PDB file of C-alpha atoms in Angstrom:
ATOM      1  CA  UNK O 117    -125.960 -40.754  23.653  1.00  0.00           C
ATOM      2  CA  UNK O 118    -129.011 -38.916  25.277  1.00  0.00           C
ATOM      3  CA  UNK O 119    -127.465 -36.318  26.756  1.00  0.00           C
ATOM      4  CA  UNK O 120    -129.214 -34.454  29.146  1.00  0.00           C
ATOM      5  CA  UNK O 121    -132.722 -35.683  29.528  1.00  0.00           C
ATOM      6  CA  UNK O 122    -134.943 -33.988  32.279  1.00  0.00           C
ATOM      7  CA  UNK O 123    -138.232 -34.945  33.278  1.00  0.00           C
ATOM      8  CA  UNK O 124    -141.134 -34.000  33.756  1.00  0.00           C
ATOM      9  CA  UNK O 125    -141.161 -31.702  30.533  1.00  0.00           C
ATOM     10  CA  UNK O 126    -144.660 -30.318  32.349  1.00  0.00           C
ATOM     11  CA  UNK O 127    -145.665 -29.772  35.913  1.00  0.00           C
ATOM     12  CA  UNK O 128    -148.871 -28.028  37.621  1.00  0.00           C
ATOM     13  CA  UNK O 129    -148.489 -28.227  41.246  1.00  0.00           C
ATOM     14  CA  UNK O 130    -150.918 -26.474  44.157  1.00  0.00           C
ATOM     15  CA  UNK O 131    -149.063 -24.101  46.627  1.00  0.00           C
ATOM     16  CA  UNK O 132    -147.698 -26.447  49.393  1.00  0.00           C
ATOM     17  CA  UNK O 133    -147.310 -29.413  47.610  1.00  0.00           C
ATOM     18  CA  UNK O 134    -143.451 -31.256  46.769  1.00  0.00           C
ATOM     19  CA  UNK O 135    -141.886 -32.496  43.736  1.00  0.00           C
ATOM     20  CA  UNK O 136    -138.649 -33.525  42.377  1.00  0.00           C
ATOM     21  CA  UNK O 137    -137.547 -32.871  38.720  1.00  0.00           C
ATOM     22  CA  UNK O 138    -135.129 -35.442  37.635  1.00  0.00           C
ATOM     23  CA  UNK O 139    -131.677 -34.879  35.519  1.00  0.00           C
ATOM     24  CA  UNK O 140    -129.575 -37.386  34.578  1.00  0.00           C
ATOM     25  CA  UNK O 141    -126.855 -37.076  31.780  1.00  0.00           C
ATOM     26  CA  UNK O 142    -124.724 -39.919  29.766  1.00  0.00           C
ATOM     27  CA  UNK O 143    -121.799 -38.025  29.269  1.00  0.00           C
ATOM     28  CA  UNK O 144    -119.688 -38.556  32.335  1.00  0.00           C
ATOM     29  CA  UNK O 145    -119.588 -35.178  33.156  1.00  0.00           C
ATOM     30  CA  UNK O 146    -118.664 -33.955  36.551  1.00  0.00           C
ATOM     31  CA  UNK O 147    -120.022 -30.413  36.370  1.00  0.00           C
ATOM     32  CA  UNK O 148    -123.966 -30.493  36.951  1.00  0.00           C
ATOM     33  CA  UNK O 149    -126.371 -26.922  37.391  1.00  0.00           C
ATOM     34  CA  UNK O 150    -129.447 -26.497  37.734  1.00  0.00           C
ATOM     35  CA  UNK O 151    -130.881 -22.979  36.255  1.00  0.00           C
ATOM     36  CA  UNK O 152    -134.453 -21.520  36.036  1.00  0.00           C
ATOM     37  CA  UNK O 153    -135.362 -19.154  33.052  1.00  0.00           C
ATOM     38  CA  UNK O 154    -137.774 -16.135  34.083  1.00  0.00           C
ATOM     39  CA  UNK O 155    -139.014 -13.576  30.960  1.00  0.00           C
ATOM     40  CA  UNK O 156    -136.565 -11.112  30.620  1.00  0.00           C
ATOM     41  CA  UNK O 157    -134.545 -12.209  33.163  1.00  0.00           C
ATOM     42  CA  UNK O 158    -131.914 -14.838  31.734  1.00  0.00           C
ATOM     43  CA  UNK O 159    -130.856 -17.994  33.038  1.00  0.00           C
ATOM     44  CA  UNK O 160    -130.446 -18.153  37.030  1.00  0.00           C
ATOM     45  CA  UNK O 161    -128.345 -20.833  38.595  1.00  0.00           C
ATOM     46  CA  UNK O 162    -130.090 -22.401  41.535  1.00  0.00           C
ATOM     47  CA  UNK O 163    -127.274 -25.065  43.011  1.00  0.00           C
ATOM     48  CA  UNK O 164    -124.632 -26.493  41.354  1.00  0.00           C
ATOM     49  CA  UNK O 165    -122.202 -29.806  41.850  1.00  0.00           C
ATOM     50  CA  UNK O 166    -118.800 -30.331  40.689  1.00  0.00           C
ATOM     51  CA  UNK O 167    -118.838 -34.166  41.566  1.00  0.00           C
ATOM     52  CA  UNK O 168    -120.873 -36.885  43.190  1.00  0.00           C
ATOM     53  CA  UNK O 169    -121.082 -36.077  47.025  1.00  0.00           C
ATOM     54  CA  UNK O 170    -120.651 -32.430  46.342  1.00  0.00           C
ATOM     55  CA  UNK O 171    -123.041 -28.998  46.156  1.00  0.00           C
ATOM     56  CA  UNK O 172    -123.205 -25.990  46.349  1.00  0.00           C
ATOM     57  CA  UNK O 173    -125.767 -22.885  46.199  1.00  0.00           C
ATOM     58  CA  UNK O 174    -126.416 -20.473  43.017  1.00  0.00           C
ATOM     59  CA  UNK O 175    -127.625 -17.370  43.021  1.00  0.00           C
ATOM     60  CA  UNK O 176    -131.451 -18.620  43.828  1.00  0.00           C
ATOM     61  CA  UNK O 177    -131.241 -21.309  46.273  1.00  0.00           C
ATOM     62  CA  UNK O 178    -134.118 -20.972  48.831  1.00  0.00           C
ATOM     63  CA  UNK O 179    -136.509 -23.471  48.433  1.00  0.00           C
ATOM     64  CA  UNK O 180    -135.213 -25.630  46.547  1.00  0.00           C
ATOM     65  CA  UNK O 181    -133.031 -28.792  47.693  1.00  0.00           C
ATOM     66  CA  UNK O 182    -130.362 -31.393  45.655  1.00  0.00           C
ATOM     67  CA  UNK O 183    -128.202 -33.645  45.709  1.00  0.00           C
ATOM     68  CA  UNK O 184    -125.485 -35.682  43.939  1.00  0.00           C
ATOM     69  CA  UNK O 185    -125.491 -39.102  44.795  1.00  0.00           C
ATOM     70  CA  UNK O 186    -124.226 -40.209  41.183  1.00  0.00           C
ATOM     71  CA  UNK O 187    -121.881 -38.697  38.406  1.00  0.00           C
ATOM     72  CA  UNK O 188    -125.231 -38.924  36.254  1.00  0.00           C
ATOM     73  CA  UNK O 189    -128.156 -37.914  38.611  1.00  0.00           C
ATOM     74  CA  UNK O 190    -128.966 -34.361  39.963  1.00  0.00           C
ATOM     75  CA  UNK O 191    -132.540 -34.052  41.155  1.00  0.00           C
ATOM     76  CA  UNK O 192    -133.935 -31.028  42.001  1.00  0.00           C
ATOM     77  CA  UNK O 193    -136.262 -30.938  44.996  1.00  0.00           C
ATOM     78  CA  UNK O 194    -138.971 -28.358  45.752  1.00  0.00           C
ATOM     79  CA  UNK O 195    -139.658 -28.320  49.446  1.00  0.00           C
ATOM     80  CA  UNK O 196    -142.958 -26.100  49.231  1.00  0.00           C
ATOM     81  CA  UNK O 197    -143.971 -25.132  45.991  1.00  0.00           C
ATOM     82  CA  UNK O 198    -145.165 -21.553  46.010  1.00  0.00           C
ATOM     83  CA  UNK O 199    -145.998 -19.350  42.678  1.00  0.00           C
ATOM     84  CA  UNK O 200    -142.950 -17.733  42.730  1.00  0.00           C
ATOM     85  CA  UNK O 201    -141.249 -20.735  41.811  1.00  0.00           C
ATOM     86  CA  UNK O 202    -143.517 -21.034  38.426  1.00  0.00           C
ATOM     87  CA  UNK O 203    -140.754 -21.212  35.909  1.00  0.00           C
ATOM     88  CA  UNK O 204    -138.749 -23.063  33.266  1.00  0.00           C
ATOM     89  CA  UNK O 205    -136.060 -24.780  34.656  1.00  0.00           C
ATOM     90  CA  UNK O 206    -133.327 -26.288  32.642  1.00  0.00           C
ATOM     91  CA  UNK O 207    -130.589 -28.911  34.116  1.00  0.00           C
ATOM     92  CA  UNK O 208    -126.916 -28.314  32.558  1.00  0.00           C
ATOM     93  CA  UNK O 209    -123.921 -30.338  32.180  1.00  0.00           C
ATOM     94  CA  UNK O 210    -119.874 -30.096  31.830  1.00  0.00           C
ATOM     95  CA  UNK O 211    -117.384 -31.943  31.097  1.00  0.00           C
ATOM     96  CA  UNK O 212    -114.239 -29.417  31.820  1.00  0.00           C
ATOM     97  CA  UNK O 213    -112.643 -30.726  34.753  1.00  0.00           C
ATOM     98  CA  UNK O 214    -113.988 -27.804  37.695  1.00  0.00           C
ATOM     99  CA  UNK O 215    -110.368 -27.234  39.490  1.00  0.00           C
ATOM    100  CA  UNK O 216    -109.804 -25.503  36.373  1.00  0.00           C
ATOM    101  CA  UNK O 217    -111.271 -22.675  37.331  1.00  0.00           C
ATOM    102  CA  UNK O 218    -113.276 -22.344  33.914  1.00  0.00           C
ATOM    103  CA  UNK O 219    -116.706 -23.543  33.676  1.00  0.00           C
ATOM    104  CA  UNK O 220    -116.852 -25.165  30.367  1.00  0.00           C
ATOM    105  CA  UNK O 221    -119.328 -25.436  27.803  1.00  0.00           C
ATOM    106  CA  UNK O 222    -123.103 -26.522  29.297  1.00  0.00           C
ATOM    107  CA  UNK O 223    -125.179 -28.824  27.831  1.00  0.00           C
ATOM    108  CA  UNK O 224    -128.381 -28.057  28.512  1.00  0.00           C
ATOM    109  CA  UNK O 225    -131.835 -30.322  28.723  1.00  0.00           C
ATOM    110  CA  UNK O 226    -134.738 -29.792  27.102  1.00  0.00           C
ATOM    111  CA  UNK O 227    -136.446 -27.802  30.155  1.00  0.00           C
ATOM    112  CA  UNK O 228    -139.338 -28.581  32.443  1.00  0.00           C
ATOM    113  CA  UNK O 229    -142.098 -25.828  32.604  1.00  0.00           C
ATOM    114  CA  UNK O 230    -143.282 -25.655  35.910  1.00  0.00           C
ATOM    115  CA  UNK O 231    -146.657 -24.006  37.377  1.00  0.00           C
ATOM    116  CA  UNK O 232    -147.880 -23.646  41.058  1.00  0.00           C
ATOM    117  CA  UNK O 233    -151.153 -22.653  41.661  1.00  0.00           C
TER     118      UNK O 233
ATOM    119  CA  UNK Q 263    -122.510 -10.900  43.065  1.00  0.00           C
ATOM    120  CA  UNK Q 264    -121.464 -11.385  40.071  1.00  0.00           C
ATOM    121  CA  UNK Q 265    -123.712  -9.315  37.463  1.00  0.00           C
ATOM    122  CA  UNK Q 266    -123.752  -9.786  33.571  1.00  0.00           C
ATOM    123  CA  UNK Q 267    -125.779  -6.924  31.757  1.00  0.00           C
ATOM    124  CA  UNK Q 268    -126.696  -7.766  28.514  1.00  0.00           C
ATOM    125  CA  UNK Q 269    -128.229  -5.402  25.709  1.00  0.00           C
ATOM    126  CA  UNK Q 270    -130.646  -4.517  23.593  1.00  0.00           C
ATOM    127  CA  UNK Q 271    -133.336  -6.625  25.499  1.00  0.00           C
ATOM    128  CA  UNK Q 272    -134.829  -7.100  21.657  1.00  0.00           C
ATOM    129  CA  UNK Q 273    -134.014  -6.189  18.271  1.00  0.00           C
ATOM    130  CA  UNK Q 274    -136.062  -6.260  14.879  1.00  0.00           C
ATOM    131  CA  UNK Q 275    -134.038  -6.476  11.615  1.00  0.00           C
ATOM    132  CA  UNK Q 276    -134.907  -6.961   8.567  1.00  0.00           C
ATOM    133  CA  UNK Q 277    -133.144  -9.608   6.477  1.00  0.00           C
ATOM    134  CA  UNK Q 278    -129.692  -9.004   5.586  1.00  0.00           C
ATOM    135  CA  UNK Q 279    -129.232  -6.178   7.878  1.00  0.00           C
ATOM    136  CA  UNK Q 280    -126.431  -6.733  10.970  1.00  0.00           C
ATOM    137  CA  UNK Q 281    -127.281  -7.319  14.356  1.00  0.00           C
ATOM    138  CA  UNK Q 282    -124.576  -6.784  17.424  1.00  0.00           C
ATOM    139  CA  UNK Q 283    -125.328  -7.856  21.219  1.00  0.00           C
ATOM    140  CA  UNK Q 284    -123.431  -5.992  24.051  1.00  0.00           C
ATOM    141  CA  UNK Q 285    -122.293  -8.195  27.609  1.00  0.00           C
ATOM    142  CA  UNK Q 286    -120.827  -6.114  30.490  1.00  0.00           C
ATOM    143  CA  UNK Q 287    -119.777  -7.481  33.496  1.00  0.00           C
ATOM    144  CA  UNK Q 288    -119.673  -5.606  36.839  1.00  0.00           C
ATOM    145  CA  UNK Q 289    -116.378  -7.883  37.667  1.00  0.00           C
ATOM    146  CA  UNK Q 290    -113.451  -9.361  35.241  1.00  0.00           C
ATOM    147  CA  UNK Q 291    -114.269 -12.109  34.016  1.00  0.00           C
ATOM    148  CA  UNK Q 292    -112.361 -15.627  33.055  1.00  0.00           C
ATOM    149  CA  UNK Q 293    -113.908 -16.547  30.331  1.00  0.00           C
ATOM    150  CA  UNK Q 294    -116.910 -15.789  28.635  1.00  0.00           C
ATOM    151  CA  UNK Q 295    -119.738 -18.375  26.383  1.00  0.00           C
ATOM    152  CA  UNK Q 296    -122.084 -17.590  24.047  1.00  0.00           C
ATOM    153  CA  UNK Q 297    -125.280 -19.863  23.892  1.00  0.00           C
ATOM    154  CA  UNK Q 298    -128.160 -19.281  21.566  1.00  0.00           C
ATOM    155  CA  UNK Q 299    -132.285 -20.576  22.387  1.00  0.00           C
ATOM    156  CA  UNK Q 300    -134.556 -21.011  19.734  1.00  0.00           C
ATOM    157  CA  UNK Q 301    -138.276 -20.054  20.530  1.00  0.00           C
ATOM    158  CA  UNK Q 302    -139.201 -23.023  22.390  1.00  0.00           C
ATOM    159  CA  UNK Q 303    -136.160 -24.369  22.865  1.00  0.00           C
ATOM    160  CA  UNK Q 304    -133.256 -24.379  24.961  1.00  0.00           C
ATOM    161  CA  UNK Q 305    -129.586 -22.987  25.387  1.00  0.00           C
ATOM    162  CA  UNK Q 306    -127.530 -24.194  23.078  1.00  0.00           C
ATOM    163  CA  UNK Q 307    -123.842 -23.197  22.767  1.00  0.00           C
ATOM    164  CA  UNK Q 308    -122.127 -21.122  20.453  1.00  0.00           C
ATOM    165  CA  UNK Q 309    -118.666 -20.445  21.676  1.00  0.00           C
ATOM    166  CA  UNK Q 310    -116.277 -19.758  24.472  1.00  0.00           C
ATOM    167  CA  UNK Q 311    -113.670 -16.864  24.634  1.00  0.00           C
ATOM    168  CA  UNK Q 312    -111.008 -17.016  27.240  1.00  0.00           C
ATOM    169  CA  UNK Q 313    -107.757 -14.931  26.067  1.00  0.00           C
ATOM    170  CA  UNK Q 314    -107.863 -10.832  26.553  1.00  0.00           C
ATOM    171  CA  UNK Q 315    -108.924  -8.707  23.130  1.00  0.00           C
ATOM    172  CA  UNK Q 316    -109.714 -12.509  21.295  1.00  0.00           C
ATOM    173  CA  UNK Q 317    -112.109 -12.373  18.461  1.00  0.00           C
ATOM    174  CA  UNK Q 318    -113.468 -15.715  16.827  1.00  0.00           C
ATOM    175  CA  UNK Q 319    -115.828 -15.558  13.801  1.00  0.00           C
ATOM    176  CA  UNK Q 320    -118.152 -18.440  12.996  1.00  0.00           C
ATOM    177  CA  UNK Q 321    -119.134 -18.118   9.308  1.00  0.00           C
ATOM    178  CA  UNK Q 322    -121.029 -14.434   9.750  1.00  0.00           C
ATOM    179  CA  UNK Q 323    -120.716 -14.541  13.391  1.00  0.00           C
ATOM    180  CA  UNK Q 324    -118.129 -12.202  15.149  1.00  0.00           C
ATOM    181  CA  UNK Q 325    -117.641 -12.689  18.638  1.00  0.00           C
ATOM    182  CA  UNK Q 326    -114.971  -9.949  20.586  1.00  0.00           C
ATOM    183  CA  UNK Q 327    -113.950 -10.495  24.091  1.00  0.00           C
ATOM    184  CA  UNK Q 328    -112.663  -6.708  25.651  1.00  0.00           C
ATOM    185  CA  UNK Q 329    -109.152  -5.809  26.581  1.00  0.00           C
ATOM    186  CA  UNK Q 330    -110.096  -5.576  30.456  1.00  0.00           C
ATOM    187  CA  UNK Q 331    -112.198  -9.011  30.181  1.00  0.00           C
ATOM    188  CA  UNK Q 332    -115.349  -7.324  31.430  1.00  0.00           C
ATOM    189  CA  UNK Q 333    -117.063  -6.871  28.052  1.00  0.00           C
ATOM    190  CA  UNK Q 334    -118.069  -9.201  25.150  1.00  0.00           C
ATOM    191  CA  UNK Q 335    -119.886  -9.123  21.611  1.00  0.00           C
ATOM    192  CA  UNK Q 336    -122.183 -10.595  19.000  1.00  0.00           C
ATOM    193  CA  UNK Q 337    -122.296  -9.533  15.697  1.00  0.00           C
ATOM    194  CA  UNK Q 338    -123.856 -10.937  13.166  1.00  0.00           C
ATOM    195  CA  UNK Q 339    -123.727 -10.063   9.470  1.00  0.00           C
ATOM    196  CA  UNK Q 340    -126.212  -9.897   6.888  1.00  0.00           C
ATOM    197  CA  UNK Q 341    -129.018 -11.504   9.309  1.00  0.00           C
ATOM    198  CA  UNK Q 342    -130.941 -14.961   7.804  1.00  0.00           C
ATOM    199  CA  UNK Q 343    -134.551 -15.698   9.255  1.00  0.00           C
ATOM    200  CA  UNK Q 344    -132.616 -18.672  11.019  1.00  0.00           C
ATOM    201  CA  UNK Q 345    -130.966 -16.925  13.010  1.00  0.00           C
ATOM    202  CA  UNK Q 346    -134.000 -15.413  15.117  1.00  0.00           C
ATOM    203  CA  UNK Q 347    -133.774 -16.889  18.799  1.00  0.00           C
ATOM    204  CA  UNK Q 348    -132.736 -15.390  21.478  1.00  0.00           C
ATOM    205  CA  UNK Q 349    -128.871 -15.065  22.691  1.00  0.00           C
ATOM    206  CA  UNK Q 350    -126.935 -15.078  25.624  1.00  0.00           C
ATOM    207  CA  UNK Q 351    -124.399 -14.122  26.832  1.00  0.00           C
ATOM    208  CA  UNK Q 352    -122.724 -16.339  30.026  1.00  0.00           C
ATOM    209  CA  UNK Q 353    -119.953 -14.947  32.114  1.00  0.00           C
ATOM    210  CA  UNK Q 354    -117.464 -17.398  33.885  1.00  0.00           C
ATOM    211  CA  UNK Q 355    -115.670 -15.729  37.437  1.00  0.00           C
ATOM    212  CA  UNK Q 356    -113.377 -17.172  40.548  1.00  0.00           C
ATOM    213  CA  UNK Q 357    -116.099 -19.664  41.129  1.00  0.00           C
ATOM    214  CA  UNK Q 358    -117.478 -22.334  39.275  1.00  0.00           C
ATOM    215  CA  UNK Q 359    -120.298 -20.737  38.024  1.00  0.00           C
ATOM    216  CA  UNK Q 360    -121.816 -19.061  34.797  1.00  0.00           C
ATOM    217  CA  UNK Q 361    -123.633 -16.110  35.239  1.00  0.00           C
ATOM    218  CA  UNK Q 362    -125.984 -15.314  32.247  1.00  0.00           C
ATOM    219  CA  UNK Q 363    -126.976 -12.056  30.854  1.00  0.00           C
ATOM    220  CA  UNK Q 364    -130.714 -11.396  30.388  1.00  0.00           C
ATOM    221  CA  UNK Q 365    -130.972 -12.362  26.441  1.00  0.00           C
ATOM    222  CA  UNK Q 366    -131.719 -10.414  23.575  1.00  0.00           C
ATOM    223  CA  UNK Q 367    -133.937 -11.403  21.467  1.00  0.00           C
ATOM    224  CA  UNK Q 368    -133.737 -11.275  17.770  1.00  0.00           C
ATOM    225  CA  UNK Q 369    -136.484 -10.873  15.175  1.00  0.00           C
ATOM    226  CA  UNK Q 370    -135.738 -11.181  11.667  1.00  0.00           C
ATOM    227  CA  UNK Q 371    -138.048  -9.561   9.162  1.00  0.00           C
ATOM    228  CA  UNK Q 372    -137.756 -11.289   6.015  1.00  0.00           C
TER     229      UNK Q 372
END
């Protein structure tokens, strides 16, 4: 088993510009997140999916898209990439069922580090 | 929204003293995970406390859950140099979400 494996593990994008960081996990889980890790600031969930078909927003949302189209894909779409959005971001998986009520534990990839210029 | 305070930001020990990490919540919570990240690294979890008042120890980890679910702990005794990372602190609520704490971040002196 992989696990979670994200790529790109590095990104340097000019303001403006669109990318999509990929996330796919081996595990069957249903639960995917998305987070983005800012010093001193923790882990941030940006959108979220408890299923294929089905999203749903974070806390940080704007300006950045997914989709679920498979149990083991959830890409991560910047619209228009501005320096605020120059971050670590880390794609997270579960396998408790979600209509529990109880997010279970996350398995995390190994991050992509993200710059816009 | 949900908000999960988490302190000290950082602590310095030196080895074999204890370290604790404080998580309150502004809501109750359902459960609540632990994850540690290793410089470089990323999340990985520790544990997951679910029941009112529960404490689970992992070797010389102590981890307390409060009476009202809004508050957690980390302690850890006699600190080794692997244990430096940084460690969270992830709050579950009425949705399905996690909402983390900002980290501390533990130095050990050897």
């Amino acid at each position: 088993n992989a696990g979670v494996t994200q790529t790109p593990k590095f990104q340097v994008l000019k303001t403006g510009q669109s990318m999509t960081l990929q996330c796919a996990q081996d595990m069957n889980h249903e639960y995917m997140s998305w987070y983005r890790q800012d010093p001193g600031m923790g882990l941030r969930l940006i959108h979220y999916s408890v299923g294929a078909g089905i999203t749903d927003q974070g806390e940080v949302p704007n300006g950045y898209n997914v989709s679920r189209s498979t149990t083991e894909d959830f890409p991560l779409r910047l619209l228009s990439a501005a320096p605020s959005q120059t971050s670590v971001y880390f794609c997270a998986s579960s396998g408790i069922r979600p209509w529990t009520g109880n997010t279970g534990e996350l398995f995390f990839g190994e991050g992509s580090r993200l710059t816009v210029l | 929204g949900q908000q999960v305070m988490q302190i000290p930001q950082y602590q310095h020990v030196q080895e074999g003293e204890d370290f604790t990490t404080y998580c309150n919540s502004s809501t109750t919570l359902s459960n609540i995970q632990w994850y540690k990240q290793r410089p470089g690294g990323h999340p990985v979890f520790l544990i997951q406390l679910v029941k009112s008042g529960e404490v689970k120890k992992q070797k010389r980890l102590t981890f307390q859950f409060g009476e009202a679910k809004k508050n957690s702990s980390l302690h850890i005794t006699a600190t080794q140099t692997t244990d430096v990372g940084t460690y969270f602190c992830a709050g579950g609520g009425s949705a399905r979400q996690l909402t983390f704490g900002s980290g501390t971040q533990l130095t050990v002196l050897p």
